Amino acid sequence: MSECVFCSIVKGDIESDKVGESEHCIAFRDISPQAPVHILVVPKKHFRSMNDMPDGSVLGAMGMLGRQVAKELGITEKGYRAVINTGEHGGQTVEHMHLHILGGRALKWPPG
Ligand code: 5GP
Ligand code: ZN
């Protein structure tokens, strides 16, 4: 999986601005932030998308790390959005499962 950008970030072969880590996941700042706080939570193991998760264990760990990082970055009280884009219609551009945590401003709904 050497061509996978998030696997390379997990391995440390590509630099990232890391903000958190747990047993199964890392969290780092998105390179092209869409909000004042824009974090990606990524499983250390490669899964192509939400559709490939075998069960809820890693997914749960991603959610918990996202929540922890949101708290540490001070967006818990005002709120934030957790997003998993999946496949073509979901707007997924990196084929390594990831959770977006977006906050620091009021976000519009619906997303379009
Ligand atoms: P998707 O569109 O697949 O839901 O989200 C992929 C996200 O990964 C995008 O927001 C994009 O800016 C981010 N991204 C792509 N390549 C890199 C990278 O090399 N480093 C970081 N930190 N973020 C990246
Ligand atoms: Zn990968």
CSV table of N, CA and C and ligand atoms in Angstrom, one decimal:
chain,number,residue,atom,x,y,z
A,1,MET,N,0.8,-1.2,0.0
A,1,MET,CA,0.0,0.0,0.0
A,1,MET,C,0.9,1.3,0.0
A,2,SER,N,2.1,1.2,-0.6
A,2,SER,CA,3.0,2.3,-0.5
A,2,SER,C,2.4,3.5,-1.2
A,3,GLU,N,1.5,3.3,-2.2
A,3,GLU,CA,1.0,4.5,-2.9
A,3,GLU,C,-0.2,5.2,-2.2
A,4,CYS,N,-0.6,4.6,-1.0
A,4,CYS,CA,-1.7,5.2,-0.3
A,4,CYS,C,-1.1,6.4,0.6
A,5,VAL,N,-1.7,7.6,0.4
A,5,VAL,CA,-1.1,8.8,1.1
A,5,VAL,C,-1.3,8.7,2.6
A,6,PHE,N,-2.5,8.1,3.0
A,6,PHE,CA,-2.7,8.1,4.5
A,6,PHE,C,-1.9,6.9,5.1
A,7,CYS,N,-1.6,5.8,4.4
A,7,CYS,CA,-0.7,4.8,4.9
A,7,CYS,C,0.7,5.4,5.1
A,8,SER,N,1.1,6.3,4.1
A,8,SER,CA,2.4,6.9,4.2
A,8,SER,C,2.5,7.9,5.4
A,9,ILE,N,1.4,8.6,5.7
A,9,ILE,CA,1.3,9.4,6.8
A,9,ILE,C,1.4,8.6,8.1
A,10,VAL,N,0.7,7.5,8.2
A,10,VAL,CA,0.7,6.6,9.3
A,10,VAL,C,2.1,6.1,9.6
A,11,LYS,N,2.8,5.8,8.5
A,11,LYS,CA,4.2,5.2,8.6
A,11,LYS,C,5.2,6.3,8.9
A,12,GLY,N,4.8,7.6,8.7
A,12,GLY,CA,5.7,8.7,8.9
A,12,GLY,C,6.6,9.0,7.7
A,13,ASP,N,6.2,8.4,6.5
A,13,ASP,CA,7.0,8.7,5.3
A,13,ASP,C,6.6,10.0,4.7
A,14,ILE,N,5.3,10.4,5.0
A,14,ILE,CA,4.9,11.8,4.6
A,14,ILE,C,4.6,12.5,5.9
A,15,GLU,N,5.0,13.8,5.9
A,15,GLU,CA,4.8,14.6,7.1
A,15,GLU,C,3.4,15.0,7.3
A,16,SER,N,3.0,15.1,8.5
A,16,SER,CA,1.6,15.6,8.8
A,16,SER,C,1.7,16.3,10.2
A,17,ASP,N,0.7,17.2,10.4
A,17,ASP,CA,0.6,17.9,11.6
A,17,ASP,C,-0.3,17.1,12.6
A,18,LYS,N,0.4,16.2,13.3
A,18,LYS,CA,-0.4,15.3,14.1
A,18,LYS,C,-0.9,15.9,15.4
A,19,VAL,N,-2.2,15.6,15.7
A,19,VAL,CA,-2.8,16.2,16.9
A,19,VAL,C,-3.3,15.1,17.9
A,20,GLY,N,-3.2,13.9,17.5
A,20,GLY,CA,-3.6,12.9,18.4
A,20,GLY,C,-3.3,11.5,17.9
A,21,GLU,N,-3.3,10.5,18.9
A,21,GLU,CA,-3.1,9.1,18.5
A,21,GLU,C,-3.7,8.2,19.5
A,22,SER,N,-4.2,7.1,19.1
A,22,SER,CA,-4.6,6.0,20.0
A,22,SER,C,-4.1,4.7,19.5
A,23,GLU,N,-4.6,3.6,20.1
A,23,GLU,CA,-4.0,2.3,19.7
A,23,GLU,C,-4.2,2.0,18.2
A,24,HIS,N,-5.4,2.3,17.7
A,24,HIS,CA,-5.7,2.0,16.3
A,24,HIS,C,-5.8,3.1,15.3
A,25,CYS,N,-5.6,4.3,15.8
A,25,CYS,CA,-5.9,5.5,14.9
A,25,CYS,C,-4.9,6.6,15.2
A,26,ILE,N,-4.7,7.5,14.1
A,26,ILE,CA,-4.0,8.8,14.4
A,26,ILE,C,-4.9,9.9,13.9
A,27,ALA,N,-4.7,11.1,14.4
A,27,ALA,CA,-5.4,12.3,14.0
A,27,ALA,C,-4.4,13.4,13.6
A,28,PHE,N,-4.7,14.0,12.5
A,28,PHE,CA,-3.8,15.1,12.0
A,28,PHE,C,-4.6,16.1,11.2
A,29,ARG,N,-4.0,17.3,11.1
A,29,ARG,CA,-4.7,18.4,10.4
A,29,ARG,C,-4.8,18.2,8.9
A,30,ASP,N,-6.0,18.5,8.4
A,30,ASP,CA,-6.2,18.4,6.9
A,30,ASP,C,-5.3,19.4,6.2
A,31,ILE,N,-4.7,19.0,5.1
A,31,ILE,CA,-3.8,19.9,4.4
A,31,ILE,C,-4.5,21.0,3.7
A,32,SER,N,-5.8,20.9,3.5
A,32,SER,CA,-6.6,21.9,2.8
A,32,SER,C,-7.9,22.2,3.7
A,33,PRO,N,-7.7,22.9,4.8
A,33,PRO,CA,-8.8,23.0,5.8
A,33,PRO,C,-10.0,23.7,5.3
A,34,GLN,N,-11.1,23.2,5.6
A,34,GLN,CA,-12.4,23.8,5.2
A,34,GLN,C,-13.1,24.5,6.4
A,35,ALA,N,-12.4,24.6,7.5
A,35,ALA,CA,-12.9,25.2,8.7
A,35,ALA,C,-11.7,25.6,9.5
A,36,PRO,N,-11.8,26.5,10.5
A,36,PRO,CA,-10.7,26.8,11.4
A,36,PRO,C,-10.0,25.6,12.0
A,37,VAL,N,-10.9,24.6,12.4
A,37,VAL,CA,-10.4,23.3,12.9
A,37,VAL,C,-10.8,22.3,11.9
A,38,HIS,N,-9.9,21.6,11.2
A,38,HIS,CA,-10.3,20.5,10.3
A,38,HIS,C,-9.2,19.4,10.5
A,39,ILE,N,-9.7,18.4,11.2
A,39,ILE,CA,-8.9,17.2,11.5
A,39,ILE,C,-9.3,16.0,10.8
A,40,LEU,N,-8.4,15.1,10.4
A,40,LEU,CA,-8.7,13.8,9.9
A,40,LEU,C,-8.3,12.8,10.9
A,41,VAL,N,-9.2,11.8,11.2
A,41,VAL,CA,-8.9,10.7,12.0
A,41,VAL,C,-8.9,9.5,11.1
A,42,VAL,N,-7.7,8.8,11.2
A,42,VAL,CA,-7.4,7.7,10.2
A,42,VAL,C,-7.0,6.4,10.9
A,43,PRO,N,-7.6,5.3,10.6
A,43,PRO,CA,-7.1,4.0,11.1
A,43,PRO,C,-5.7,3.7,10.7
A,44,LYS,N,-4.9,3.2,11.6
A,44,LYS,CA,-3.5,2.8,11.2
A,44,LYS,C,-3.5,1.7,10.2
A,45,LYS,N,-4.5,0.9,10.2
A,45,LYS,CA,-4.6,-0.2,9.2
A,45,LYS,C,-5.4,0.3,8.0
A,46,HIS,N,-5.0,-0.1,6.8
A,46,HIS,CA,-5.7,0.4,5.6
A,46,HIS,C,-7.0,-0.3,5.4
A,47,PHE,N,-8.1,0.5,5.3
A,47,PHE,CA,-9.4,0.1,4.9
A,47,PHE,C,-9.8,1.1,3.8
A,48,ARG,N,-10.3,0.7,2.7
A,48,ARG,CA,-10.6,1.6,1.6
A,48,ARG,C,-11.7,2.6,1.9
A,49,SER,N,-12.7,2.1,2.6
A,49,SER,CA,-13.8,3.1,2.9
A,49,SER,C,-14.7,2.5,4.0
A,50,MET,N,-15.7,3.2,4.4
A,50,MET,CA,-16.6,2.8,5.4
A,50,MET,C,-17.2,1.4,5.0
A,51,ASN,N,-17.3,1.1,3.7
A,51,ASN,CA,-17.9,-0.1,3.2
A,51,ASN,C,-17.0,-1.3,3.6
A,52,ASP,N,-15.8,-1.1,3.8
A,52,ASP,CA,-14.8,-2.2,4.1
A,52,ASP,C,-14.5,-2.4,5.5
A,53,MET,N,-15.2,-1.7,6.4
A,53,MET,CA,-14.9,-1.9,7.9
A,53,MET,C,-15.5,-3.2,8.3
A,54,PRO,N,-14.8,-4.1,8.9
A,54,PRO,CA,-15.3,-5.4,9.2
A,54,PRO,C,-16.3,-5.4,10.4
A,55,ASP,N,-16.2,-4.5,11.3
A,55,ASP,CA,-17.1,-4.3,12.4
A,55,ASP,C,-17.0,-2.9,13.0
A,56,GLY,N,-17.6,-2.7,14.1
A,56,GLY,CA,-17.6,-1.3,14.6
A,56,GLY,C,-16.4,-0.9,15.5
A,57,SER,N,-15.5,-1.9,15.7
A,57,SER,CA,-14.5,-1.6,16.7
A,57,SER,C,-13.5,-0.4,16.3
A,58,VAL,N,-13.0,-0.5,15.1
A,58,VAL,CA,-12.1,0.6,14.7
A,58,VAL,C,-12.9,1.9,14.5
A,59,LEU,N,-14.1,1.7,13.9
A,59,LEU,CA,-14.9,2.9,13.7
A,59,LEU,C,-15.2,3.6,15.0
A,60,GLY,N,-15.5,2.8,16.1
A,60,GLY,CA,-15.7,3.3,17.4
A,60,GLY,C,-14.5,4.1,17.9
A,61,ALA,N,-13.4,3.5,17.7
A,61,ALA,CA,-12.1,4.1,18.2
A,61,ALA,C,-11.9,5.4,17.4
A,62,MET,N,-12.2,5.4,16.2
A,62,MET,CA,-12.0,6.7,15.4
A,62,MET,C,-12.9,7.8,16.0
A,63,GLY,N,-14.2,7.4,16.3
A,63,GLY,CA,-15.1,8.4,16.9
A,63,GLY,C,-14.6,8.9,18.2
A,64,MET,N,-14.1,8.0,19.0
A,64,MET,CA,-13.6,8.4,20.3
A,64,MET,C,-12.4,9.3,20.2
A,65,LEU,N,-11.5,9.0,19.3
A,65,LEU,CA,-10.3,9.9,19.1
A,65,LEU,C,-10.7,11.2,18.6
A,66,GLY,N,-11.7,11.2,17.6
A,66,GLY,CA,-12.2,12.5,17.1
A,66,GLY,C,-12.8,13.4,18.2
A,67,ARG,N,-13.5,12.7,19.0
A,67,ARG,CA,-14.2,13.5,20.2
A,67,ARG,C,-13.1,14.1,21.1
A,68,GLN,N,-12.1,13.2,21.4
A,68,GLN,CA,-11.0,13.7,22.3
A,68,GLN,C,-10.3,14.9,21.7
A,69,VAL,N,-9.9,14.8,20.4
A,69,VAL,CA,-9.2,15.8,19.8
A,69,VAL,C,-10.0,17.1,19.7
A,70,ALA,N,-11.3,17.0,19.4
A,70,ALA,CA,-12.2,18.1,19.4
A,70,ALA,C,-12.2,18.8,20.7
A,71,LYS,N,-12.2,18.1,21.8
A,71,LYS,CA,-12.1,18.7,23.1
A,71,LYS,C,-10.8,19.4,23.4
A,72,GLU,N,-9.7,18.7,23.0
A,72,GLU,CA,-8.4,19.3,23.2
A,72,GLU,C,-8.2,20.6,22.4
A,73,LEU,N,-8.9,20.7,21.2
A,73,LEU,CA,-8.7,21.8,20.4
A,73,LEU,C,-9.8,22.9,20.7
A,74,GLY,N,-10.6,22.6,21.7
A,74,GLY,CA,-11.5,23.7,22.2
A,74,GLY,C,-12.8,23.9,21.4
A,75,ILE,N,-13.3,22.9,20.6
A,75,ILE,CA,-14.5,23.1,19.8
A,75,ILE,C,-15.7,22.3,20.4
A,76,THR,N,-15.5,21.7,21.5
A,76,THR,CA,-16.6,20.8,22.0
A,76,THR,C,-17.8,21.6,22.4
A,77,GLU,N,-17.6,22.8,23.1
A,77,GLU,CA,-18.8,23.5,23.6
A,77,GLU,C,-19.7,24.1,22.5
A,78,LYS,N,-19.0,24.7,21.5
A,78,LYS,CA,-19.8,25.3,20.4
A,78,LYS,C,-20.3,24.3,19.4
A,79,GLY,N,-19.5,23.2,19.3
A,79,GLY,CA,-19.9,22.1,18.5
A,79,GLY,C,-19.1,21.9,17.2
A,80,TYR,N,-19.3,20.8,16.6
A,80,TYR,CA,-18.5,20.5,15.4
A,80,TYR,C,-19.2,19.5,14.6
A,81,ARG,N,-18.6,19.1,13.4
A,81,ARG,CA,-19.3,18.1,12.6
A,81,ARG,C,-18.3,17.0,12.3
A,82,ALA,N,-18.8,15.8,12.4
A,82,ALA,CA,-18.0,14.6,12.1
A,82,ALA,C,-18.6,14.0,10.8
A,83,VAL,N,-17.7,13.8,9.8
A,83,VAL,CA,-18.1,13.4,8.5
A,83,VAL,C,-17.3,12.3,8.0
A,84,ILE,N,-17.9,11.3,7.4
A,84,ILE,CA,-17.2,10.2,6.7
A,84,ILE,C,-17.7,10.1,5.2
A,85,ASN,N,-17.0,10.7,4.3
A,85,ASN,CA,-17.4,10.7,2.9
A,85,ASN,C,-17.0,9.3,2.4
A,86,THR,N,-18.0,8.7,1.7
A,86,THR,CA,-17.9,7.3,1.2
A,86,THR,C,-18.2,7.2,-0.2
A,87,GLY,N,-17.2,6.7,-1.0
A,87,GLY,CA,-17.4,6.5,-2.4
A,87,GLY,C,-17.6,7.7,-3.3
A,88,GLU,N,-18.0,7.5,-4.5
A,88,GLU,CA,-18.1,8.6,-5.5
A,88,GLU,C,-19.1,9.6,-5.1
A,89,HIS,N,-20.3,9.1,-4.8
A,89,HIS,CA,-21.4,10.1,-4.5
A,89,HIS,C,-21.2,10.7,-3.1
A,90,GLY,N,-20.4,10.1,-2.3
A,90,GLY,CA,-20.1,10.7,-1.0
A,90,GLY,C,-19.0,11.7,-1.0
A,91,GLY,N,-18.3,11.8,-2.2
A,91,GLY,CA,-17.3,12.8,-2.3
A,91,GLY,C,-15.9,12.3,-1.8
A,92,GLN,N,-15.7,11.0,-1.6
A,92,GLN,CA,-14.5,10.5,-1.1
A,92,GLN,C,-13.4,10.6,-2.1
A,93,THR,N,-12.3,11.3,-1.8
A,93,THR,CA,-11.2,11.5,-2.7
A,93,THR,C,-9.9,10.7,-2.3
A,94,VAL,N,-9.8,10.3,-1.1
A,94,VAL,CA,-8.7,9.5,-0.6
A,94,VAL,C,-9.2,8.1,-0.2
A,95,GLU,N,-8.8,7.1,-0.9
A,95,GLU,CA,-9.3,5.8,-0.6
A,95,GLU,C,-8.6,5.1,0.5
A,96,HIS,N,-8.6,5.7,1.7
A,96,HIS,CA,-8.2,5.2,3.0
A,96,HIS,C,-9.2,5.8,3.9
A,97,MET,N,-10.0,4.9,4.5
A,97,MET,CA,-11.0,5.4,5.4
A,97,MET,C,-10.6,6.5,6.4
A,98,HIS,N,-11.4,7.5,6.5
A,98,HIS,CA,-11.1,8.6,7.4
A,98,HIS,C,-12.3,9.4,7.9
A,99,LEU,N,-12.2,9.9,9.0
A,99,LEU,CA,-13.3,10.7,9.6
A,99,LEU,C,-12.8,12.2,9.7
A,100,HIS,N,-13.6,13.1,9.1
A,100,HIS,CA,-13.4,14.5,9.2
A,100,HIS,C,-14.0,15.1,10.5
A,101,ILE,N,-13.3,15.9,11.2
A,101,ILE,CA,-13.8,16.7,12.3
A,101,ILE,C,-13.6,18.1,11.9
A,102,LEU,N,-14.8,18.8,11.8
A,102,LEU,CA,-14.8,20.2,11.3
A,102,LEU,C,-15.4,21.1,12.4
A,103,GLY,N,-14.7,22.2,12.7
A,103,GLY,CA,-15.3,23.1,13.7
A,103,GLY,C,-14.6,24.4,13.7
A,104,GLY,N,-15.0,25.3,14.7
A,104,GLY,CA,-14.4,26.6,14.8
A,104,GLY,C,-15.2,27.7,14.0
A,105,ARG,N,-16.3,27.2,13.3
A,105,ARG,CA,-17.2,28.2,12.7
A,105,ARG,C,-18.6,27.5,12.6
A,106,ALA,N,-19.6,28.2,12.4
A,106,ALA,CA,-20.9,27.6,12.1
A,106,ALA,C,-20.9,27.0,10.7
A,107,LEU,N,-21.4,25.8,10.6
A,107,LEU,CA,-21.4,25.0,9.4
A,107,LEU,C,-22.8,25.0,8.8
A,108,LYS,N,-22.9,25.1,7.5
A,108,LYS,CA,-24.2,25.1,6.9
A,108,LYS,C,-24.8,23.6,6.7
A,109,TRP,N,-26.1,23.5,6.6
A,109,TRP,CA,-26.7,22.3,6.3
A,109,TRP,C,-27.9,22.5,5.5
A,110,PRO,N,-28.2,21.8,4.4
A,110,PRO,CA,-27.5,20.6,4.0
A,110,PRO,C,-26.2,20.9,3.3
A,111,PRO,N,-25.3,19.8,3.2
A,111,PRO,CA,-24.0,20.0,2.8
A,111,PRO,C,-23.9,20.2,1.2
A,112,GLY,N,-25.0,19.9,0.5
A,112,GLY,CA,-24.9,20.1,-1.0
A,112,GLY,C,-24.5,18.9,-1.7
B,1,5GP,P1,-12.2,13.0,1.3
B,1,5GP,O1,-12.6,14.0,0.2
B,1,5GP,O2,-11.7,11.7,0.7
B,1,5GP,O3,-13.3,12.8,2.3
B,1,5GP,O4,-11.1,13.7,2.2
B,1,5GP,C1,-9.7,13.6,1.9
B,1,5GP,C2,-9.1,14.7,2.6
B,1,5GP,O5,-7.7,14.5,2.7
B,1,5GP,C3,-9.2,16.1,1.9
B,1,5GP,O6,-9.9,17.0,2.8
B,1,5GP,C4,-7.8,16.5,1.7
B,1,5GP,O7,-7.5,17.9,1.8
B,1,5GP,C5,-7.0,15.7,2.6
B,1,5GP,N1,-5.6,15.3,2.2
B,1,5GP,C6,-5.3,14.8,1.0
B,1,5GP,N2,-4.0,14.6,0.9
B,1,5GP,C7,-3.5,14.9,2.1
B,1,5GP,C8,-2.1,15.0,2.7
B,1,5GP,O8,-1.2,14.6,2.1
B,1,5GP,N3,-2.0,15.4,4.0
B,1,5GP,C9,-3.1,15.9,4.7
B,1,5GP,N4,-2.9,16.3,6.0
B,1,5GP,N5,-4.4,15.9,4.2
B,1,5GP,C10,-4.5,15.4,2.9
B,2,ZN,ZN,-3.9,3.4,3.2
